[in-house]
Amino acid sequence: MRDDPRDPRLPTSPGFWRSPLRGPWFTSVLGLVLLAGITVLFVTGLLSYAAYNPNLSPVNDKTPDKGILGFYLFAWPTDPHWLYRLNQGVHVTLGITLIPVLLAKLWSVVPRLFTLPPARSLAHALERVSLLLLVGGGLFEFVTGVLNVQLDYVFPGSFYPLHFYGAWVFIAAFVAHALLKTPTALRNLRRLREEKDDLVSPRPAEPTVSRRGALWFVGGGSLLLFATTVGQNLGGPLRRTALLAPHGGGEPGSGPNGFQINKTAAYAGIDTAETAEDTWRLVVTGRTGTIRLSRARLAELPLYSSALPIACVEGWSTPDQWWRGVRLRDLAALVGYEDDPPDVFVESLQRHGAFRKAALRANQVADPRSLLALYVNGEELSPDHGHPARIIVPAAPGVLNTKWVARMTFGDL
C-alpha cells in the first residue's frame, strides 16, 4: 500500500511543516532583500570579471568559450586607483553578509519543494524547473564563492569558469523568478493581515518568536558576518576584526614589507639563485628589438613613486603602499614606443600556477602611476613581495600585478 502524500508525517503533506513563521509576508521581506542584494552581487561580479581584461589575451581569460556572455567587456580603467578594491570588497563582503538571508529564504519556501504532483501543467513544470535552478544555482554560487574566499579549493576544476558559468545559470533563473514573484511580494508587504497560501501551515505549532523577531535574528546573523569579514578589505587595525577571513588578524611581520600577500616566494618556487644581483636580468622586447637590464641599471633610470593598494579577487586588500620604480611607459620608450605605449605581455620567474603570465592594456601601461616597482615604503622589495621587481598598476586585480618579473614584451598581443 502506497503512503498517502497527505499523511502529516510526510514532507509532502502541508501539515508536516508546522512553523507559524512561514507565510507570504515573511518570505516576501526576505525575497526583496535578496532581490536588491543579488542584483548588486551580479553587477559587481561582472565588473570584477571585466577588470581582468579577459579579451586582451588568453592568459587573462580563465573562462574560455564564453561566447556572447562576454558582451559587456571593456577596457578596465585605472581611475580611481581604488576601484577594484571597492568593487571586490563590496562583492565578497555583501555575498557573505547575505548568507543568513539566503538560508532563511530557502527555509521559508522549503514546503514548495515537496509539493505533489510535481507538475500540474506545462507552465507549472517550467516554474518548478526554474525554482530548482534558482535554489541549486544560488547554493552553488554562494558555496564556491565562500570556498574561494577561504582559499579552500576542494571543488573540481578552476574557480573562475565554475563561478562564471554558474552565475549565468543562477541569474537567468533569478530574473525569471523575480519577474514572476516581485509583484506578489510587494502586495504581501502592503497587506495589513496575511492571507492564507501554501506556505501557511494548516496546523501551526505554538509560536516561540514573532516574524519580526525572526527577521531581527536573521539580520543579526548578517551583521555578525559583515563585522567579521569587512576588515580584510579595509585593512589597518580593522583587519583584526576579520575573524572569518584568511587574511584577517594582524599584518604579517613588521617594517616596510610587512603587509599582506597571497603567495610567498617559496610557494611560487622562486630560486634565490635566479634573483641574485649578478644573475637576474629583465628582458624587454619591443619595436626596436630586445634589451636586457640588470636591477642596478633599472635603478639608474628615472624613478617615480605611486601610492597604490593591492586588492585581490578573494575580497582582501592592503592600504595604499608607497611603491617606487620605473614607469611602464618609460620601459616601452626604451624599445621604440616613445609616444604611444602599447599593450604589454608580462612573464614571471614563477613556473607554475595561474597568472604567472599576464597582459596589461595600453591605457594601463600609459598611466604614469603604473610602475615596475623596485622598492616599497622606502625599502627594497622583499622576496615575498616580488624582489627583484614587480608590476604595480592602479585599479588592477592583484594577480595582474605580477611579481618576480622576468620578461616584458610590448606590442600587439
mmCIF file of N, CA and C in Angstrom, residues 63-186:
data_model
loop_
_atom_site.group_PDB
_atom_site.id
_atom_site.type_symbol
_atom_site.label_atom_id
_atom_site.label_comp_id
_atom_site.label_asym_id
_atom_site.label_seq_id
_atom_site.Cartn_x
_atom_site.Cartn_y
_atom_site.Cartn_z
ATOM 1 N N THR A 63 37.922 31.832 -18.483
ATOM 2 C CA THR A 63 36.611 31.290 -18.842
ATOM 3 C C THR A 63 36.520 31.170 -20.356
ATOM 4 N N PRO A 64 37.187 30.202 -20.948
ATOM 5 C CA PRO A 64 37.191 30.070 -22.407
ATOM 6 C C PRO A 64 35.800 29.758 -22.950
ATOM 7 N N ASP A 65 35.621 30.059 -24.241
ATOM 8 C CA ASP A 65 34.362 29.766 -24.944
ATOM 9 C C ASP A 65 33.168 30.463 -24.305
ATOM 10 N N LYS A 66 33.384 31.670 -23.798
ATOM 11 C CA LYS A 66 32.290 32.386 -23.151
ATOM 12 C C LYS A 66 31.279 32.935 -24.143
ATOM 13 N N GLY A 67 31.663 33.067 -25.437
ATOM 14 C CA GLY A 67 30.723 33.486 -26.467
ATOM 15 C C GLY A 67 30.088 34.823 -26.170
ATOM 16 N N ILE A 68 28.749 34.875 -26.317
ATOM 17 C CA ILE A 68 28.041 36.144 -26.145
ATOM 18 C C ILE A 68 28.043 36.605 -24.695
ATOM 19 N N LEU A 69 28.422 35.744 -23.768
ATOM 20 C CA LEU A 69 28.444 36.158 -22.368
ATOM 21 C C LEU A 69 29.559 37.160 -22.096
ATOM 22 N N GLY A 70 30.445 37.359 -23.045
ATOM 23 C CA GLY A 70 31.496 38.358 -22.899
ATOM 24 C C GLY A 70 31.133 39.696 -23.505
ATOM 25 N N PHE A 71 29.831 39.926 -23.766
ATOM 26 C CA PHE A 71 29.417 41.137 -24.465
ATOM 27 C C PHE A 71 29.736 42.421 -23.711
ATOM 28 N N TYR A 72 29.845 42.353 -22.398
ATOM 29 C CA TYR A 72 29.982 43.556 -21.570
ATOM 30 C C TYR A 72 31.434 44.000 -21.394
ATOM 31 N N LEU A 73 32.374 43.259 -21.937
ATOM 32 C CA LEU A 73 33.782 43.549 -21.657
ATOM 33 C C LEU A 73 34.202 44.897 -22.233
ATOM 34 N N PHE A 74 35.037 45.589 -21.513
ATOM 35 C CA PHE A 74 35.534 46.907 -21.917
ATOM 36 C C PHE A 74 36.906 47.100 -21.313
ATOM 37 N N ALA A 75 37.599 48.119 -21.792
ATOM 38 C CA ALA A 75 38.931 48.413 -21.258
ATOM 39 C C ALA A 75 38.792 48.879 -19.810
ATOM 40 N N TRP A 76 39.367 48.121 -18.889
ATOM 41 C CA TRP A 76 39.242 48.452 -17.475
ATOM 42 C C TRP A 76 40.018 49.728 -17.176
ATOM 43 N N PRO A 77 39.400 50.703 -16.500
ATOM 44 C CA PRO A 77 40.067 51.988 -16.264
ATOM 45 C C PRO A 77 41.091 51.895 -15.137
ATOM 46 N N THR A 78 41.915 52.911 -15.049
ATOM 47 C CA THR A 78 42.900 52.999 -13.961
ATOM 48 C C THR A 78 42.495 54.041 -12.918
ATOM 49 N N ASP A 79 41.377 54.706 -13.127
ATOM 50 C CA ASP A 79 40.866 55.680 -12.151
ATOM 51 C C ASP A 79 39.446 55.323 -11.742
ATOM 52 N N PRO A 80 39.116 55.486 -10.464
ATOM 53 C CA PRO A 80 40.035 55.810 -9.367
ATOM 54 C C PRO A 80 40.921 54.612 -9.026
ATOM 55 N N HIS A 81 42.033 54.867 -8.393
ATOM 56 C CA HIS A 81 43.012 53.791 -8.194
ATOM 57 C C HIS A 81 42.515 52.707 -7.242
ATOM 58 N N TRP A 82 41.456 53.014 -6.459
ATOM 59 C CA TRP A 82 40.890 52.045 -5.511
ATOM 60 C C TRP A 82 39.657 51.342 -6.076
ATOM 61 N N LEU A 83 39.429 51.467 -7.386
ATOM 62 C CA LEU A 83 38.193 50.955 -7.982
ATOM 63 C C LEU A 83 38.022 49.450 -7.761
ATOM 64 N N TYR A 84 39.040 48.665 -8.069
ATOM 65 C CA TYR A 84 38.891 47.216 -7.917
ATOM 66 C C TYR A 84 38.790 46.836 -6.437
ATOM 67 N N ARG A 85 39.520 47.539 -5.614
ATOM 68 C CA ARG A 85 39.446 47.287 -4.166
ATOM 69 C C ARG A 85 38.018 47.471 -3.670
ATOM 70 N N LEU A 86 37.365 48.549 -4.084
ATOM 71 C CA LEU A 86 35.988 48.807 -3.670
ATOM 72 C C LEU A 86 35.041 47.771 -4.263
ATOM 73 N N ASN A 87 35.157 47.532 -5.562
ATOM 74 C CA ASN A 87 34.242 46.611 -6.232
ATOM 75 C C ASN A 87 34.306 45.212 -5.618
ATOM 76 N N GLN A 88 35.522 44.698 -5.455
ATOM 77 C CA GLN A 88 35.640 43.336 -4.953
ATOM 78 C C GLN A 88 35.344 43.254 -3.470
ATOM 79 N N GLY A 89 35.638 44.298 -2.734
ATOM 80 C CA GLY A 89 35.271 44.322 -1.327
ATOM 81 C C GLY A 89 33.767 44.266 -1.147
ATOM 82 N N VAL A 90 33.030 45.035 -1.955
ATOM 83 C CA VAL A 90 31.566 45.000 -1.907
ATOM 84 C C VAL A 90 31.053 43.620 -2.312
ATOM 85 N N HIS A 91 31.610 43.075 -3.385
ATOM 86 C CA HIS A 91 31.140 41.780 -3.892
ATOM 87 C C HIS A 91 31.286 40.681 -2.844
ATOM 88 N N VAL A 92 32.455 40.569 -2.272
ATOM 89 C CA VAL A 92 32.714 39.482 -1.318
ATOM 90 C C VAL A 92 32.012 39.735 0.016
ATOM 91 N N THR A 93 32.117 40.933 0.549
ATOM 92 C CA THR A 93 31.520 41.217 1.852
ATOM 93 C C THR A 93 30.000 41.112 1.795
ATOM 94 N N LEU A 94 29.396 41.639 0.745
ATOM 95 C CA LEU A 94 27.941 41.545 0.609
ATOM 96 C C LEU A 94 27.506 40.094 0.435
ATOM 97 N N GLY A 95 28.260 39.329 -0.368
ATOM 98 C CA GLY A 95 27.902 37.929 -0.571
ATOM 99 C C GLY A 95 27.885 37.156 0.736
ATOM 100 N N ILE A 96 28.890 37.354 1.568
ATOM 101 C CA ILE A 96 28.940 36.659 2.859
ATOM 102 C C ILE A 96 27.845 37.171 3.789
ATOM 103 N N THR A 97 27.588 38.476 3.758
ATOM 104 C CA THR A 97 26.555 39.064 4.612
ATOM 105 C C THR A 97 25.169 38.524 4.283
ATOM 106 N N LEU A 98 24.932 38.187 3.028
ATOM 107 C CA LEU A 98 23.608 37.719 2.601
ATOM 108 C C LEU A 98 23.355 36.244 2.897
ATOM 109 N N ILE A 99 24.361 35.511 3.374
ATOM 110 C CA ILE A 99 24.184 34.073 3.600
ATOM 111 C C ILE A 99 23.019 33.771 4.554
ATOM 112 N N PRO A 100 22.901 34.429 5.716
ATOM 113 C CA PRO A 100 21.745 34.139 6.577
ATOM 114 C C PRO A 100 20.411 34.452 5.902
ATOM 115 N N VAL A 101 20.362 35.493 5.099
ATOM 116 C CA VAL A 101 19.125 35.841 4.398
ATOM 117 C C VAL A 101 18.774 34.748 3.383
ATOM 118 N N LEU A 102 19.778 34.284 2.641
ATOM 119 C CA LEU A 102 19.540 33.221 1.671
ATOM 120 C C LEU A 102 19.046 31.950 2.355
ATOM 121 N N LEU A 103 19.693 31.551 3.446
ATOM 122 C CA LEU A 103 19.285 30.333 4.147
ATOM 123 C C LEU A 103 17.879 30.474 4.726
ATOM 124 N N ALA A 104 17.563 31.647 5.274
ATOM 125 C CA ALA A 104 16.225 31.873 5.808
ATOM 126 C C ALA A 104 15.178 31.839 4.703
ATOM 127 N N LYS A 105 15.509 32.395 3.562
ATOM 128 C CA LYS A 105 14.586 32.380 2.429
ATOM 129 C C LYS A 105 14.327 30.945 1.960
ATOM 130 N N LEU A 106 15.394 30.148 1.846
ATOM 131 C CA LEU A 106 15.214 28.750 1.434
ATOM 132 C C LEU A 106 14.387 27.989 2.471
ATOM 133 N N TRP A 107 14.655 28.239 3.760
ATOM 134 C CA TRP A 107 13.861 27.590 4.807
ATOM 135 C C TRP A 107 12.389 27.970 4.694
ATOM 136 N N SER A 108 12.118 29.219 4.368
ATOM 137 C CA SER A 108 10.728 29.699 4.354
ATOM 138 C C SER A 108 9.904 29.090 3.224
ATOM 139 N N VAL A 109 10.559 28.646 2.147
ATOM 140 C CA VAL A 109 9.802 28.117 0.998
ATOM 141 C C VAL A 109 10.022 26.615 0.799
ATOM 142 N N VAL A 110 10.706 25.955 1.739
ATOM 143 C CA VAL A 110 11.020 24.540 1.545
ATOM 144 C C VAL A 110 9.789 23.661 1.355
ATOM 145 N N PRO A 111 8.612 23.965 1.930
ATOM 146 C CA PRO A 111 7.452 23.111 1.663
ATOM 147 C C PRO A 111 7.118 22.997 0.177
ATOM 148 N N ARG A 112 7.383 24.062 -0.577
ATOM 149 C CA ARG A 112 7.049 24.030 -2.003
ATOM 150 C C ARG A 112 7.912 23.054 -2.785
ATOM 151 N N LEU A 113 9.099 22.741 -2.276
ATOM 152 C CA LEU A 113 9.964 21.789 -2.968
ATOM 153 C C LEU A 113 9.405 20.373 -2.900
ATOM 154 N N PHE A 114 8.473 20.116 -1.954
ATOM 155 C CA PHE A 114 7.917 18.775 -1.768
ATOM 156 C C PHE A 114 6.469 18.681 -2.244
ATOM 157 N N THR A 115 5.978 19.737 -2.892
ATOM 158 C CA THR A 115 4.588 19.748 -3.329
ATOM 159 C C THR A 115 4.334 18.666 -4.368
ATOM 160 N N LEU A 116 3.230 17.957 -4.227
ATOM 161 C CA LEU A 116 2.791 16.959 -5.197
ATOM 162 C C LEU A 116 1.437 17.370 -5.762
ATOM 163 N N PRO A 117 1.189 17.083 -7.051
ATOM 164 C CA PRO A 117 2.121 16.480 -8.015
ATOM 165 C C PRO A 117 3.227 17.465 -8.398
ATOM 166 N N PRO A 118 4.371 16.958 -8.897
ATOM 167 C CA PRO A 118 5.490 17.849 -9.232
ATOM 168 C C PRO A 118 5.128 18.899 -10.271
ATOM 169 N N ALA A 119 4.218 18.534 -11.186
ATOM 170 C CA ALA A 119 3.835 19.487 -12.234
ATOM 171 C C ALA A 119 2.358 19.311 -12.546
ATOM 172 N N ARG A 120 1.615 20.385 -12.381
ATOM 173 C CA ARG A 120 0.178 20.337 -12.674
ATOM 174 C C ARG A 120 -0.129 20.761 -14.096
ATOM 175 N N SER A 121 0.833 21.448 -14.731
ATOM 176 C CA SER A 121 0.666 21.918 -16.106
ATOM 177 C C SER A 121 2.046 22.220 -16.663
ATOM 178 N N LEU A 122 2.118 22.540 -17.937
ATOM 179 C CA LEU A 122 3.396 22.896 -18.537
ATOM 180 C C LEU A 122 3.966 24.149 -17.877
ATOM 181 N N ALA A 123 3.118 25.154 -17.637
ATOM 182 C CA ALA A 123 3.591 26.386 -17.004
ATOM 183 C C ALA A 123 4.108 26.099 -15.597
ATOM 184 N N HIS A 124 3.376 25.244 -14.878
ATOM 185 C CA HIS A 124 3.818 24.906 -13.524
ATOM 186 C C HIS A 124 5.123 24.122 -13.549
ATOM 187 N N ALA A 125 5.271 23.231 -14.545
ATOM 188 C CA ALA A 125 6.508 22.466 -14.679
ATOM 189 C C ALA A 125 7.691 23.388 -14.938
ATOM 190 N N LEU A 126 7.511 24.395 -15.806
ATOM 191 C CA LEU A 126 8.586 25.344 -16.090
ATOM 192 C C LEU A 126 8.948 26.146 -14.846
ATOM 193 N N GLU A 127 7.920 26.495 -14.066
ATOM 194 C CA GLU A 127 8.184 27.243 -12.830
ATOM 195 C C GLU A 127 8.982 26.387 -11.844
ATOM 196 N N ARG A 128 8.646 25.073 -11.748
ATOM 197 C CA ARG A 128 9.376 24.198 -10.837
ATOM 198 C C ARG A 128 10.829 24.013 -11.281
ATOM 199 N N VAL A 129 11.035 23.895 -12.600
ATOM 200 C CA VAL A 129 12.401 23.766 -13.113
ATOM 201 C C VAL A 129 13.204 25.024 -12.792
ATOM 202 N N SER A 130 12.580 26.195 -13.019
ATOM 203 C CA SER A 130 13.289 27.447 -12.723
ATOM 204 C C SER A 130 13.584 27.555 -11.224
ATOM 205 N N LEU A 131 12.678 27.019 -10.376
ATOM 206 C CA LEU A 131 12.905 27.062 -8.934
ATOM 207 C C LEU A 131 14.089 26.181 -8.549
ATOM 208 N N LEU A 132 14.183 24.992 -9.177
ATOM 209 C CA LEU A 132 15.317 24.107 -8.897
ATOM 210 C C LEU A 132 16.633 24.752 -9.326
ATOM 211 N N LEU A 133 16.620 25.400 -10.510
ATOM 212 C CA LEU A 133 17.827 26.088 -10.973
ATOM 213 C C LEU A 133 18.182 27.252 -10.050
ATOM 214 N N LEU A 134 17.145 27.911 -9.549
ATOM 215 C CA LEU A 134 17.364 29.051 -8.656
ATOM 216 C C LEU A 134 17.996 28.590 -7.342
ATOM 217 N N VAL A 135 17.411 27.565 -6.735
ATOM 218 C CA VAL A 135 17.927 27.067 -5.459
ATOM 219 C C VAL A 135 19.316 26.450 -5.639
ATOM 220 N N GLY A 136 19.434 25.559 -6.648
ATOM 221 C CA GLY A 136 20.717 24.914 -6.885
ATOM 222 C C GLY A 136 21.798 25.899 -7.284
ATOM 223 N N GLY A 137 21.440 26.839 -8.189
ATOM 224 C CA GLY A 137 22.417 27.836 -8.628
ATOM 225 C C GLY A 137 22.828 28.762 -7.514
ATOM 226 N N GLY A 138 21.869 29.170 -6.672
ATOM 227 C CA GLY A 138 22.199 30.054 -5.560
ATOM 228 C C GLY A 138 23.137 29.396 -4.571
ATOM 229 N N LEU A 139 22.824 28.151 -4.198
ATOM 230 C CA LEU A 139 23.702 27.427 -3.276
ATOM 231 C C LEU A 139 25.086 27.223 -3.879
ATOM 232 N N PHE A 140 25.136 26.885 -5.171
ATOM 233 C CA PHE A 140 26.421 26.657 -5.836
ATOM 234 C C PHE A 140 27.264 27.925 -5.836
ATOM 235 N N GLU A 141 26.673 29.058 -6.178
ATOM 236 C CA GLU A 141 27.420 30.311 -6.246
ATOM 237 C C GLU A 141 27.925 30.747 -4.869
ATOM 238 N N PHE A 142 27.069 30.643 -3.873
ATOM 239 C CA PHE A 142 27.485 31.065 -2.543
ATOM 240 C C PHE A 142 28.546 30.120 -1.974
ATOM 241 N N VAL A 143 28.384 28.811 -2.201
ATOM 242 C CA VAL A 143 29.353 27.853 -1.659
ATOM 243 C C VAL A 143 30.710 28.017 -2.333
ATOM 244 N N THR A 144 30.745 28.091 -3.676
ATOM 245 C CA THR A 144 32.031 28.253 -4.357
ATOM 246 C C THR A 144 32.664 29.597 -4.029
ATOM 247 N N GLY A 145 31.839 30.639 -3.871
ATOM 248 C CA GLY A 145 32.378 31.947 -3.506
ATOM 249 C C GLY A 145 33.019 31.938 -2.134
ATOM 250 N N VAL A 146 32.344 31.318 -1.158
ATOM 251 C CA VAL A 146 32.896 31.258 0.200
ATOM 252 C C VAL A 146 34.172 30.420 0.224
ATOM 253 N N LEU A 147 34.186 29.298 -0.495
ATOM 254 C CA LEU A 147 35.379 28.460 -0.539
ATOM 255 C C LEU A 147 36.553 29.202 -1.170
ATOM 256 N N ASN A 148 36.268 30.005 -2.197
ATOM 257 C CA ASN A 148 37.339 30.783 -2.826
ATOM 258 C C ASN A 148 37.890 31.828 -1.863
ATOM 259 N N VAL A 149 36.995 32.497 -1.149
ATOM 260 C CA VAL A 149 37.441 33.492 -0.175
ATOM 261 C C VAL A 149 38.318 32.842 0.891
ATOM 262 N N GLN A 150 37.986 31.598 1.253
ATOM 263 C CA GLN A 150 38.753 30.887 2.270
ATOM 264 C C GLN A 150 39.991 30.198 1.688
ATOM 265 N N LEU A 151 40.224 30.364 0.384
ATOM 266 C CA LEU A 151 41.372 29.743 -0.286
ATOM 267 C C LEU A 151 41.335 28.223 -0.139
ATOM 268 N N ASP A 152 40.113 27.668 -0.147
ATOM 269 C CA ASP A 152 39.908 26.239 0.060
ATOM 270 C C ASP A 152 39.302 25.656 -1.218
ATOM 271 N N TYR A 153 40.157 25.197 -2.128
ATOM 272 C CA TYR A 153 39.704 24.791 -3.456
ATOM 273 C C TYR A 153 39.444 23.289 -3.505
ATOM 274 N N VAL A 154 38.376 22.865 -2.816
ATOM 275 C CA VAL A 154 38.032 21.451 -2.773
ATOM 276 C C VAL A 154 37.161 21.037 -3.955
ATOM 277 N N PHE A 155 36.625 22.006 -4.695
ATOM 278 C CA PHE A 155 35.758 21.672 -5.822
ATOM 279 C C PHE A 155 36.613 21.307 -7.035
ATOM 280 N N PRO A 156 36.081 20.469 -7.930
ATOM 281 C CA PRO A 156 36.849 20.073 -9.118
ATOM 282 C C PRO A 156 36.932 21.218 -10.119
ATOM 283 N N GLY A 157 38.085 21.347 -10.764
ATOM 284 C CA GLY A 157 38.240 22.379 -11.776
ATOM 285 C C GLY A 157 38.599 23.727 -11.181
ATOM 286 N N SER A 158 38.692 24.713 -12.064
ATOM 287 C CA SER A 158 39.082 26.063 -11.678
ATOM 288 C C SER A 158 37.882 26.854 -11.169
ATOM 289 N N PHE A 159 38.120 27.677 -10.158
ATOM 290 C CA PHE A 159 37.054 28.518 -9.608
ATOM 291 C C PHE A 159 36.476 29.449 -10.657
ATOM 292 N N TYR A 160 37.317 30.004 -11.513
ATOM 293 C CA TYR A 160 36.865 31.062 -12.432
ATOM 294 C C TYR A 160 35.739 30.603 -13.358
ATOM 295 N N PRO A 161 35.911 29.528 -14.160
ATOM 296 C CA PRO A 161 34.803 29.126 -15.025
ATOM 297 C C PRO A 161 33.613 28.584 -14.248
ATOM 298 N N LEU A 162 33.855 27.878 -13.141
ATOM 299 C CA LEU A 162 32.745 27.347 -12.361
ATOM 300 C C LEU A 162 31.857 28.479 -11.844
ATOM 301 N N HIS A 163 32.459 29.487 -11.265
ATOM 302 C CA HIS A 163 31.705 30.595 -10.692
ATOM 303 C C HIS A 163 31.073 31.451 -11.797
ATOM 304 N N PHE A 164 31.783 31.621 -12.909
ATOM 305 C CA PHE A 164 31.299 32.451 -14.006
ATOM 306 C C PHE A 164 30.058 31.845 -14.656
ATOM 307 N N TYR A 165 30.154 30.597 -15.089
ATOM 308 C CA TYR A 165 29.019 29.971 -15.767
ATOM 309 C C TYR A 165 27.887 29.670 -14.786
ATOM 310 N N GLY A 166 28.243 29.320 -13.551
ATOM 311 C CA GLY A 166 27.215 29.132 -12.533
ATOM 312 C C GLY A 166 26.423 30.404 -12.291
ATOM 313 N N ALA A 167 27.104 31.552 -12.351
ATOM 314 C CA ALA A 167 26.429 32.832 -12.142
ATOM 315 C C ALA A 167 25.399 33.094 -13.221
ATOM 316 N N TRP A 168 25.707 32.740 -14.463
ATOM 317 C CA TRP A 168 24.752 32.988 -15.545
ATOM 318 C C TRP A 168 23.540 32.079 -15.446
ATOM 319 N N VAL A 169 23.747 30.818 -15.053
ATOM 320 C CA VAL A 169 22.605 29.919 -14.845
ATOM 321 C C VAL A 169 21.730 30.450 -13.707
ATOM 322 N N PHE A 170 22.374 30.826 -12.619
ATOM 323 C CA PHE A 170 21.633 31.315 -11.462
ATOM 324 C C PHE A 170 20.892 32.602 -11.782
ATOM 325 N N ILE A 171 21.550 33.549 -12.454
ATOM 326 C CA ILE A 171 20.903 34.842 -12.672
ATOM 327 C C ILE A 171 19.741 34.715 -13.651
ATOM 328 N N ALA A 172 19.827 33.779 -14.614
ATOM 329 C CA ALA A 172 18.697 33.567 -15.527
ATOM 330 C C ALA A 172 17.480 33.084 -14.748
ATOM 331 N N ALA A 173 17.684 32.103 -13.851
ATOM 332 C CA ALA A 173 16.580 31.615 -13.029
ATOM 333 C C ALA A 173 16.106 32.693 -12.060
ATOM 334 N N PHE A 174 17.036 33.475 -11.545
ATOM 335 C CA PHE A 174 16.695 34.533 -10.589
ATOM 336 C C PHE A 174 15.830 35.608 -11.245
ATOM 337 N N VAL A 175 16.194 36.016 -12.458
ATOM 338 C CA VAL A 175 15.413 37.043 -13.161
ATOM 339 C C VAL A 175 14.008 36.525 -13.451
ATOM 340 N N ALA A 176 13.904 35.273 -13.929
ATOM 341 C CA ALA A 176 12.587 34.700 -14.211
ATOM 342 C C ALA A 176 11.738 34.650 -12.942
ATOM 343 N N HIS A 177 12.353 34.229 -11.843
ATOM 344 C CA HIS A 177 11.625 34.147 -10.574
ATOM 345 C C HIS A 177 11.228 35.533 -10.080
ATOM 346 N N ALA A 178 12.130 36.510 -10.218
ATOM 347 C CA ALA A 178 11.830 37.867 -9.765
ATOM 348 C C ALA A 178 10.684 38.477 -10.554
ATOM 349 N N LEU A 179 10.663 38.255 -11.859
ATOM 350 C CA LEU A 179 9.577 38.792 -12.683
ATOM 351 C C LEU A 179 8.226 38.196 -12.290
ATOM 352 N N LEU A 180 8.247 36.927 -11.903
ATOM 353 C CA LEU A 180 7.005 36.258 -11.516
ATOM 354 C C LEU A 180 6.550 36.656 -10.116
ATOM 355 N N LYS A 181 7.497 36.821 -9.202
ATOM 356 C CA LYS A 181 7.137 36.926 -7.791
ATOM 357 C C LYS A 181 7.201 38.326 -7.195
ATOM 358 N N THR A 182 7.942 39.255 -7.788
ATOM 359 C CA THR A 182 8.082 40.581 -7.172
ATOM 360 C C THR A 182 6.753 41.308 -6.994
ATOM 361 N N PRO A 183 5.862 41.328 -8.001
ATOM 362 C CA PRO A 183 4.559 41.993 -7.778
ATOM 363 C C PRO A 183 3.799 41.392 -6.602
ATOM 364 N N THR A 184 3.829 40.053 -6.479
ATOM 365 C CA THR A 184 3.151 39.399 -5.359
ATOM 366 C C THR A 184 3.799 39.773 -4.032
ATOM 367 N N ALA A 185 5.137 39.813 -4.018
ATOM 368 C CA ALA A 185 5.846 40.168 -2.791
ATOM 369 C C ALA A 185 5.488 41.580 -2.331
ATOM 370 N N LEU A 186 5.397 42.516 -3.264
ATOM 371 C CA LEU A 186 5.045 43.889 -2.896
ATOM 372 C C LEU A 186 3.621 43.972 -2.363
#
